[in-house]
C-alpha atoms as a PDB file:
ATOM      1  CA  MET A   1      -2.253  13.965 -29.274  1.00  0.00           C
ATOM      2  CA  VAL A   2      -2.214  12.386 -25.824  1.00  0.00           C
ATOM      3  CA  VAL A   3      -3.257   8.738 -25.842  1.00  0.00           C
ATOM      4  CA  PHE A   4      -4.524   7.033 -22.691  1.00  0.00           C
ATOM      5  CA  ASP A   5      -2.799   3.695 -23.089  1.00  0.00           C
ATOM      6  CA  LYS A   6      -1.902   0.721 -20.924  1.00  0.00           C
ATOM      7  CA  PRO A   7       1.421   1.202 -19.102  1.00  0.00           C
ATOM      8  CA  LYS A   8       4.223  -0.981 -20.480  1.00  0.00           C
ATOM      9  CA  ALA A   9       4.979  -2.201 -16.951  1.00  0.00           C
ATOM     10  CA  LEU A  10       1.441  -3.592 -16.644  1.00  0.00           C
ATOM     11  CA  ALA A  11       0.797  -6.984 -18.243  1.00  0.00           C
ATOM     12  CA  ASP A  12      -2.025  -7.264 -20.777  1.00  0.00           C
ATOM     13  CA  VAL A  13      -3.973  -9.929 -18.887  1.00  0.00           C
ATOM     14  CA  PRO A  14      -7.312 -10.058 -17.026  1.00  0.00           C
ATOM     15  CA  MET A  15      -7.018  -9.446 -13.289  1.00  0.00           C
ATOM     16  CA  HIS A  16      -8.610 -11.741 -10.720  1.00  0.00           C
ATOM     17  CA  TYR A  17      -9.819  -8.954  -8.439  1.00  0.00           C
ATOM     18  CA  CYS A  18     -13.500  -8.569  -7.626  1.00  0.00           C
ATOM     19  CA  PRO A  19     -15.612  -5.982  -9.497  1.00  0.00           C
ATOM     20  CA  GLY A  20     -15.098  -2.554  -7.956  1.00  0.00           C
ATOM     21  CA  CYS A  21     -11.930  -3.538  -6.087  1.00  0.00           C
ATOM     22  CA  THR A  22      -9.416  -0.699  -6.139  1.00  0.00           C
ATOM     23  CA  HIS A  23      -6.356  -2.975  -6.395  1.00  0.00           C
ATOM     24  CA  GLY A  24      -6.527  -2.564 -10.164  1.00  0.00           C
ATOM     25  CA  ILE A  25      -6.308   1.224  -9.897  1.00  0.00           C
ATOM     26  CA  VAL A  26      -3.272   1.041  -7.629  1.00  0.00           C
ATOM     27  CA  HIS A  27      -1.608  -1.531  -9.911  1.00  0.00           C
ATOM     28  CA  ARG A  28      -1.966   0.883 -12.802  1.00  0.00           C
ATOM     29  CA  LEU A  29      -0.528   3.783 -10.801  1.00  0.00           C
ATOM     30  CA  VAL A  30       2.504   1.721  -9.798  1.00  0.00           C
ATOM     31  CA  ALA A  31       3.019   0.642 -13.412  1.00  0.00           C
ATOM     32  CA  GLU A  32       2.689   4.218 -14.703  1.00  0.00           C
ATOM     33  CA  VAL A  33       5.332   5.368 -12.216  1.00  0.00           C
ATOM     34  CA  ILE A  34       7.690   2.556 -13.222  1.00  0.00           C
ATOM     35  CA  ASP A  35       7.271   3.575 -16.872  1.00  0.00           C
ATOM     36  CA  GLU A  36       7.766   7.278 -16.209  1.00  0.00           C
ATOM     37  CA  LEU A  37      10.903   6.693 -14.144  1.00  0.00           C
ATOM     38  CA  GLY A  38      12.288   4.261 -16.725  1.00  0.00           C
ATOM     39  CA  ILE A  39      13.092   1.604 -14.129  1.00  0.00           C
ATOM     40  CA  GLU A  40      11.211  -1.466 -15.361  1.00  0.00           C
ATOM     41  CA  GLY A  41      14.404  -3.372 -16.157  1.00  0.00           C
ATOM     42  CA  LYS A  42      15.782  -2.978 -12.639  1.00  0.00           C
ATOM     43  CA  THR A  43      12.577  -3.131 -10.586  1.00  0.00           C
ATOM     44  CA  ILE A  44      11.752  -6.122  -8.388  1.00  0.00           C
ATOM     45  CA  GLY A  45       8.351  -6.379  -6.736  1.00  0.00           C
ATOM     46  CA  ILE A  46       7.639  -8.428  -3.621  1.00  0.00           C
ATOM     47  CA  ALA A  47       4.100  -9.766  -3.163  1.00  0.00           C
ATOM     48  CA  PRO A  48       3.164 -11.845  -0.105  1.00  0.00           C
ATOM     49  CA  VAL A  49      -0.005 -13.759   0.751  1.00  0.00           C
ATOM     50  CA  GLY A  50      -3.227 -11.795   0.326  1.00  0.00           C
ATOM     51  CA  CYS A  51      -5.389 -10.508  -2.501  1.00  0.00           C
ATOM     52  CA  SER A  52      -2.188  -9.430  -4.280  1.00  0.00           C
ATOM     53  CA  VAL A  53      -0.739 -12.947  -4.092  1.00  0.00           C
ATOM     54  CA  MET A  54      -0.808 -13.213  -7.899  1.00  0.00           C
ATOM     55  CA  ALA A  55       0.660  -9.774  -8.601  1.00  0.00           C
ATOM     56  CA  TYR A  56       3.452 -11.544 -10.480  1.00  0.00           C
ATOM     57  CA  ASN A  57       0.905 -12.052 -13.279  1.00  0.00           C
ATOM     58  CA  TYR A  58       0.217  -8.341 -13.590  1.00  0.00           C
ATOM     59  CA  PHE A  59       3.555  -6.524 -13.571  1.00  0.00           C
ATOM     60  CA  ASN A  60       6.135  -6.832 -16.346  1.00  0.00           C
ATOM     61  CA  CYS A  61       9.025  -6.526 -13.925  1.00  0.00           C
ATOM     62  CA  ASP A  62      10.660  -9.265 -11.898  1.00  0.00           C
ATOM     63  CA  MET A  63       8.505 -10.406  -8.972  1.00  0.00           C
ATOM     64  CA  ILE A  64       9.198 -12.506  -5.890  1.00  0.00           C
ATOM     65  CA  GLU A  65       6.568 -14.312  -3.797  1.00  0.00           C
ATOM     66  CA  ALA A  66       7.152 -13.867  -0.058  1.00  0.00           C
ATOM     67  CA  ALA A  67       5.733 -15.787   2.872  1.00  0.00           C
ATOM     68  CA  HIS A  68       2.804 -14.128   4.650  1.00  0.00           C
ATOM     69  CA  GLY A  69       3.988 -10.861   6.214  1.00  0.00           C
ATOM     70  CA  ARG A  70       7.632 -11.255   5.230  1.00  0.00           C
ATOM     71  CA  ALA A  71       7.749  -8.974   2.190  1.00  0.00           C
ATOM     72  CA  PRO A  72       9.781  -6.184   3.895  1.00  0.00           C
ATOM     73  CA  ALA A  73      12.352  -8.740   5.067  1.00  0.00           C
ATOM     74  CA  VAL A  74      12.639 -10.218   1.567  1.00  0.00           C
ATOM     75  CA  ALA A  75      12.808  -6.720   0.071  1.00  0.00           C
ATOM     76  CA  THR A  76      15.594  -5.816   2.503  1.00  0.00           C
ATOM     77  CA  GLY A  77      17.629  -8.822   1.405  1.00  0.00           C
ATOM     78  CA  VAL A  78      17.120  -8.125  -2.292  1.00  0.00           C
ATOM     79  CA  LYS A  79      18.002  -4.446  -1.937  1.00  0.00           C
ATOM     80  CA  ARG A  80      21.077  -5.030   0.193  1.00  0.00           C
ATOM     81  CA  ALA A  81      22.344  -7.743  -2.162  1.00  0.00           C
ATOM     82  CA  ASP A  82      22.682  -5.256  -5.037  1.00  0.00           C
ATOM     83  CA  PRO A  83      21.658  -1.782  -3.896  1.00  0.00           C
ATOM     84  CA  GLU A  84      22.920   0.054  -6.975  1.00  0.00           C
ATOM     85  CA  ASN A  85      21.045  -2.030  -9.528  1.00  0.00           C
ATOM     86  CA  HIS A  86      17.747  -2.932  -7.879  1.00  0.00           C
ATOM     87  CA  ILE A  87      14.636  -0.843  -7.245  1.00  0.00           C
ATOM     88  CA  VAL A  88      12.546  -2.883  -4.823  1.00  0.00           C
ATOM     89  CA  PHE A  89       8.926  -2.429  -3.807  1.00  0.00           C
ATOM     90  CA  THR A  90       6.517  -4.448  -1.694  1.00  0.00           C
ATOM     91  CA  TYR A  91       2.784  -4.537  -2.356  1.00  0.00           C
ATOM     92  CA  GLN A  92       0.922  -5.568   0.806  1.00  0.00           C
ATOM     93  CA  GLY A  93      -2.540  -5.628   2.336  1.00  0.00           C
ATOM     94  CA  ASP A  94      -3.481  -4.686   5.886  1.00  0.00           C
ATOM     95  CA  GLY A  95      -3.892  -8.250   7.118  1.00  0.00           C
ATOM     96  CA  ASP A  96      -0.376  -8.968   5.888  1.00  0.00           C
ATOM     97  CA  LEU A  97       1.520  -5.779   6.713  1.00  0.00           C
ATOM     98  CA  ALA A  98      -0.229  -4.780   9.937  1.00  0.00           C
ATOM     99  CA  SER A  99      -0.740  -8.209  11.480  1.00  0.00           C
ATOM    100  CA  ILE A 100       1.591 -11.143  10.856  1.00  0.00           C
ATOM    101  CA  GLY A 101       4.120  -8.831   9.196  1.00  0.00           C
ATOM    102  CA  MET A 102       4.058  -5.981  11.694  1.00  0.00           C
ATOM    103  CA  ALA A 103       7.535  -6.754  13.044  1.00  0.00           C
ATOM    104  CA  GLU A 104       9.047  -6.753   9.549  1.00  0.00           C
ATOM    105  CA  THR A 105       7.287  -3.474   8.775  1.00  0.00           C
ATOM    106  CA  VAL A 106       8.382  -1.705  11.944  1.00  0.00           C
ATOM    107  CA  HIS A 107      11.996  -2.828  11.896  1.00  0.00           C
ATOM    108  CA  SER A 108      12.564  -2.161   8.189  1.00  0.00           C
ATOM    109  CA  ALA A 109      11.196   1.342   8.814  1.00  0.00           C
ATOM    110  CA  ALA A 110      13.323   1.783  11.941  1.00  0.00           C
ATOM    111  CA  ARG A 111      16.426   0.806   9.958  1.00  0.00           C
ATOM    112  CA  ASN A 112      15.377   3.163   7.160  1.00  0.00           C
ATOM    113  CA  GLU A 113      15.827   0.413   4.589  1.00  0.00           C
ATOM    114  CA  ASN A 114      15.962   1.938   1.114  1.00  0.00           C
ATOM    115  CA  ILE A 115      12.788   0.251  -0.143  1.00  0.00           C
ATOM    116  CA  THR A 116       9.320   1.338  -1.238  1.00  0.00           C
ATOM    117  CA  VAL A 117       6.205  -0.077   0.426  1.00  0.00           C
ATOM    118  CA  ILE A 118       2.742   0.120  -1.139  1.00  0.00           C
ATOM    119  CA  PHE A 119       0.250  -0.627   1.628  1.00  0.00           C
ATOM    120  CA  ILE A 120      -3.383  -1.388   0.756  1.00  0.00           C
ATOM    121  CA  ASN A 121      -5.695  -0.662   3.695  1.00  0.00           C
ATOM    122  CA  ASN A 122      -9.243  -1.898   3.063  1.00  0.00           C
ATOM    123  CA  ALA A 123      -9.954  -2.667   6.732  1.00  0.00           C
ATOM    124  CA  ILE A 124     -10.622  -6.365   6.183  1.00  0.00           C
ATOM    125  CA  TYR A 125      -9.048  -9.683   5.234  1.00  0.00           C
ATOM    126  CA  GLY A 126     -10.088  -9.844   1.591  1.00  0.00           C
ATOM    127  CA  MET A 127      -8.635 -13.078   0.204  1.00  0.00           C
ATOM    128  CA  THR A 128      -9.702 -15.349   3.058  1.00  0.00           C
ATOM    129  CA  GLY A 129     -13.345 -14.359   3.245  1.00  0.00           C
ATOM    130  CA  GLY A 130     -13.761 -11.092   5.101  1.00  0.00           C
ATOM    131  CA  GLN A 131     -12.452 -11.605   8.611  1.00  0.00           C
ATOM    132  CA  MET A 132     -11.643  -8.702  10.944  1.00  0.00           C
ATOM    133  CA  ALA A 133      -8.260  -7.168  10.209  1.00  0.00           C
ATOM    134  CA  PRO A 134      -5.953  -5.053  12.401  1.00  0.00           C
ATOM    135  CA  THR A 135      -7.319  -2.024  10.553  1.00  0.00           C
ATOM    136  CA  SER A 136     -11.041  -2.888  10.787  1.00  0.00           C
ATOM    137  CA  LEU A 137     -12.948   0.067  12.208  1.00  0.00           C
ATOM    138  CA  PRO A 138     -14.573   0.126  15.654  1.00  0.00           C
ATOM    139  CA  GLY A 139     -18.024  -1.364  15.257  1.00  0.00           C
ATOM    140  CA  GLN A 140     -17.269  -2.708  11.780  1.00  0.00           C
ATOM    141  CA  VAL A 141     -19.132  -5.903  10.929  1.00  0.00           C
ATOM    142  CA  THR A 142     -16.953  -8.684   9.516  1.00  0.00           C
ATOM    143  CA  GLN A 143     -17.148 -12.472   9.342  1.00  0.00           C
ATOM    144  CA  THR A 144     -15.371 -12.725  12.702  1.00  0.00           C
ATOM    145  CA  SER A 145     -17.050  -9.697  14.282  1.00  0.00           C
ATOM    146  CA  PRO A 146     -20.704 -10.202  13.273  1.00  0.00           C
ATOM    147  CA  TYR A 147     -21.880  -7.756  15.936  1.00  0.00           C
ATOM    148  CA  GLY A 148     -19.225  -5.184  15.055  1.00  0.00           C
ATOM    149  CA  ARG A 149     -15.653  -4.801  16.242  1.00  0.00           C
ATOM    150  CA  ASP A 150     -15.729  -4.498  20.035  1.00  0.00           C
ATOM    151  CA  VAL A 151     -12.689  -2.455  21.063  1.00  0.00           C
ATOM    152  CA  LYS A 152     -12.996  -3.705  24.652  1.00  0.00           C
ATOM    153  CA  HIS A 153     -12.454  -7.234  23.426  1.00  0.00           C
ATOM    154  CA  CYS A 154     -10.378  -6.770  20.255  1.00  0.00           C
ATOM    155  CA  GLY A 155      -8.596  -3.496  20.857  1.00  0.00           C
ATOM    156  CA  TYR A 156      -8.442  -0.513  18.554  1.00  0.00           C
ATOM    157  CA  PRO A 157      -7.423  -0.461  14.881  1.00  0.00           C
ATOM    158  CA  VAL A 158      -3.760   0.001  14.047  1.00  0.00           C
ATOM    159  CA  LYS A 159      -2.994   3.328  12.376  1.00  0.00           C
ATOM    160  CA  VAL A 160       0.152   2.426  10.477  1.00  0.00           C
ATOM    161  CA  CYS A 161       1.281   5.855   9.237  1.00  0.00           C
ATOM    162  CA  GLU A 162       0.759   7.446  12.634  1.00  0.00           C
ATOM    163  CA  MET A 163       2.622   4.639  14.379  1.00  0.00           C
ATOM    164  CA  LEU A 164       5.600   4.600  12.014  1.00  0.00           C
ATOM    165  CA  SER A 165       5.837   8.401  12.109  1.00  0.00           C
ATOM    166  CA  GLU A 166       7.021   8.112  15.723  1.00  0.00           C
ATOM    167  CA  LEU A 167      10.157   6.266  14.550  1.00  0.00           C
ATOM    168  CA  GLU A 168      13.270   8.206  13.642  1.00  0.00           C
ATOM    169  CA  GLY A 169      14.087   5.962  10.689  1.00  0.00           C
ATOM    170  CA  PRO A 170      11.460   6.392   7.956  1.00  0.00           C
ATOM    171  CA  GLU A 171      12.070   8.887   5.186  1.00  0.00           C
ATOM    172  CA  TYR A 172       8.525   9.302   3.894  1.00  0.00           C
ATOM    173  CA  LEU A 173       5.041   8.235   4.996  1.00  0.00           C
ATOM    174  CA  GLU A 174       1.831   9.322   3.288  1.00  0.00           C
ATOM    175  CA  ARG A 175      -1.780   8.140   3.345  1.00  0.00           C
ATOM    176  CA  VAL A 176      -3.817   8.498   0.149  1.00  0.00           C
ATOM    177  CA  THR A 177      -6.947   6.998  -1.380  1.00  0.00           C
ATOM    178  CA  VAL A 178      -8.259   6.253  -4.870  1.00  0.00           C
ATOM    179  CA  ASN A 179     -12.020   6.752  -4.627  1.00  0.00           C
ATOM    180  CA  ASN A 180     -12.232   9.671  -7.067  1.00  0.00           C
ATOM    181  CA  VAL A 181     -10.191  11.291  -9.833  1.00  0.00           C
ATOM    182  CA  LYS A 182      -8.603  13.961  -7.632  1.00  0.00           C
ATOM    183  CA  ASN A 183      -7.535  11.418  -5.045  1.00  0.00           C
ATOM    184  CA  ILE A 184      -6.174   9.067  -7.717  1.00  0.00           C
ATOM    185  CA  LYS A 185      -3.952  11.851  -9.050  1.00  0.00           C
ATOM    186  CA  ASN A 186      -2.682  12.611  -5.547  1.00  0.00           C
ATOM    187  CA  ALA A 187      -2.056   8.926  -4.934  1.00  0.00           C
ATOM    188  CA  LYS A 188       0.092   8.698  -8.056  1.00  0.00           C
ATOM    189  CA  LYS A 189       2.189  11.660  -6.915  1.00  0.00           C
ATOM    190  CA  ALA A 190       2.804   9.958  -3.574  1.00  0.00           C
ATOM    191  CA  ILE A 191       3.730   6.646  -5.186  1.00  0.00           C
ATOM    192  CA  LYS A 192       6.099   8.369  -7.591  1.00  0.00           C
ATOM    193  CA  LYS A 193       7.751  10.240  -4.734  1.00  0.00           C
ATOM    194  CA  ALA A 194       8.192   6.970  -2.835  1.00  0.00           C
ATOM    195  CA  PHE A 195       9.980   5.378  -5.796  1.00  0.00           C
ATOM    196  CA  GLN A 196      12.031   8.512  -6.459  1.00  0.00           C
ATOM    197  CA  ASN A 197      13.168   8.541  -2.840  1.00  0.00           C
ATOM    198  CA  GLN A 198      14.582   5.063  -3.324  1.00  0.00           C
ATOM    199  CA  ILE A 199      16.322   6.056  -6.548  1.00  0.00           C
ATOM    200  CA  ASP A 200      17.858   8.988  -4.670  1.00  0.00           C
ATOM    201  CA  GLY A 201      18.960   6.708  -1.815  1.00  0.00           C
ATOM    202  CA  LYS A 202      16.865   8.468   0.810  1.00  0.00           C
ATOM    203  CA  GLY A 203      15.483   5.378   2.522  1.00  0.00           C
ATOM    204  CA  PHE A 204      12.214   3.831   3.644  1.00  0.00           C
ATOM    205  CA  SER A 205       9.063   5.167   1.977  1.00  0.00           C
ATOM    206  CA  LEU A 206       5.558   3.866   2.612  1.00  0.00           C
ATOM    207  CA  VAL A 207       2.383   4.923   0.840  1.00  0.00           C
ATOM    208  CA  GLU A 208      -0.800   3.749   2.542  1.00  0.00           C
ATOM    209  CA  VAL A 209      -3.737   3.558   0.129  1.00  0.00           C
ATOM    210  CA  VAL A 210      -7.163   3.544   1.784  1.00  0.00           C
ATOM    211  CA  SER A 211      -9.034   1.138  -0.467  1.00  0.00           C
ATOM    212  CA  SER A 212     -12.407  -0.520  -0.931  1.00  0.00           C
ATOM    213  CA  CYS A 213     -13.519  -4.153  -0.712  1.00  0.00           C
ATOM    214  CA  PRO A 214     -17.079  -4.204  -2.072  1.00  0.00           C
ATOM    215  CA  THR A 215     -17.408  -7.997  -1.895  1.00  0.00           C
ATOM    216  CA  ASN A 216     -16.469  -8.416   1.752  1.00  0.00           C
ATOM    217  CA  TRP A 217     -18.042  -5.135   2.805  1.00  0.00           C
ATOM    218  CA  GLY A 218     -21.283  -6.391   1.230  1.00  0.00           C
ATOM    219  CA  MET A 219     -21.739  -3.281  -0.920  1.00  0.00           C
ATOM    220  CA  THR A 220     -21.959  -2.212  -4.527  1.00  0.00           C
ATOM    221  CA  PRO A 221     -18.737  -0.723  -5.932  1.00  0.00           C
ATOM    222  CA  ALA A 222     -20.262   2.778  -5.889  1.00  0.00           C
ATOM    223  CA  ALA A 223     -21.456   2.423  -2.297  1.00  0.00           C
ATOM    224  CA  ALA A 224     -18.040   1.142  -1.251  1.00  0.00           C
ATOM    225  CA  LEU A 225     -16.322   4.243  -2.653  1.00  0.00           C
ATOM    226  CA  LYS A 226     -18.731   6.424  -0.704  1.00  0.00           C
ATOM    227  CA  TRP A 227     -18.121   4.329   2.428  1.00  0.00           C
ATOM    228  CA  ILE A 228     -14.450   5.277   2.176  1.00  0.00           C
ATOM    229  CA  ASP A 229     -15.390   8.960   2.421  1.00  0.00           C
ATOM    230  CA  ASP A 230     -18.013   8.504   5.115  1.00  0.00           C
ATOM    231  CA  ASN A 231     -16.287   5.973   7.367  1.00  0.00           C
ATOM    232  CA  MET A 232     -12.667   5.202   6.469  1.00  0.00           C
ATOM    233  CA  LEU A 233     -11.252   8.690   6.008  1.00  0.00           C
ATOM    234  CA  PRO A 234     -12.566  10.153   9.281  1.00  0.00           C
ATOM    235  CA  TYR A 235     -10.642   7.411  11.095  1.00  0.00           C
ATOM    236  CA  TYR A 236      -7.685   7.306   8.681  1.00  0.00           C
ATOM    237  CA  PRO A 237      -7.117  10.946   7.631  1.00  0.00           C
ATOM    238  CA  LEU A 238      -5.246  11.543   4.386  1.00  0.00           C
ATOM    239  CA  GLY A 239      -1.961  13.390   4.374  1.00  0.00           C
ATOM    240  CA  VAL A 240       1.810  13.284   4.745  1.00  0.00           C
ATOM    241  CA  TYR A 241       2.784  11.851   8.111  1.00  0.00           C
ATOM    242  CA  LYS A 242       6.532  12.126   7.665  1.00  0.00           C
ATOM    243  CA  ASP A 243       8.788  13.592   5.005  1.00  0.00           C
ATOM    244  CA  ARG A 244      12.319  14.188   6.224  1.00  0.00           C
ATOM    245  CA  SER A 245      13.433  15.822   2.985  1.00  0.00           C
ATOM    246  CA  ALA A 246      10.628  18.375   3.156  1.00  0.00           C
ATOM    247  CA  ALA A 247      11.412  19.053   6.810  1.00  0.00           C
ATOM    248  CA  LYS A 248      15.024  19.791   5.924  1.00  0.00           C
ATOM    249  CA  GLU A 249      13.988  22.094   3.072  1.00  0.00           C
ATOM    250  CA  ASP A 250      11.683  24.028   5.416  1.00  0.00           C
ATOM    251  CA  LYS A 251      14.560  24.878   7.766  1.00  0.00           C
END
């Protein structure tokens, strides 16, 4: 009999996330992958400032708190210090990874650092009250764009997977979402591949998860999941943006 149980890598504690927030789903997927790969004892997670700032309470692996945006730099140091015995992942939001931490993201990808990056894209600054983020959509209403994001004034959103795919360094880049069962299953496959790539020494892997923020979007949880389909995914299409191993196999 198959039992749907809590992953061992996930702590048995209440989470602080808002009702309907998809961080909890992604946390579970990461924990399931850690369990299935049998790497809990050697895994180190890096969580910076953002909604995931207290991720150290939720994972039963070692965790390090990084300064805002600096998780890839910290992960690089941890991995290089003991590359054979550490599996290192960062768990970052869009305000962190695509704004103050953009340089760390780009250069760790360009160097093909052998780390795994879980990138939560909910198109808004969640922890600090709903300000416009680098990934906020054109016309999107936020606390700092009450009339909608004006691209003439604020520029266009940053498409992280598309941008990083132009670099030679990264091993694997995929965008997924978790707004229904099918997409959750696909997201888990991508996350597992990203961790397996690190185990195999292939290099930098980033999984971008298009996520919801019902509180700061001003929606019910159900409406927020639909908003992903109707608004987020047309601008941030799902798919594999780079997979060097697959490209080699196709030749």
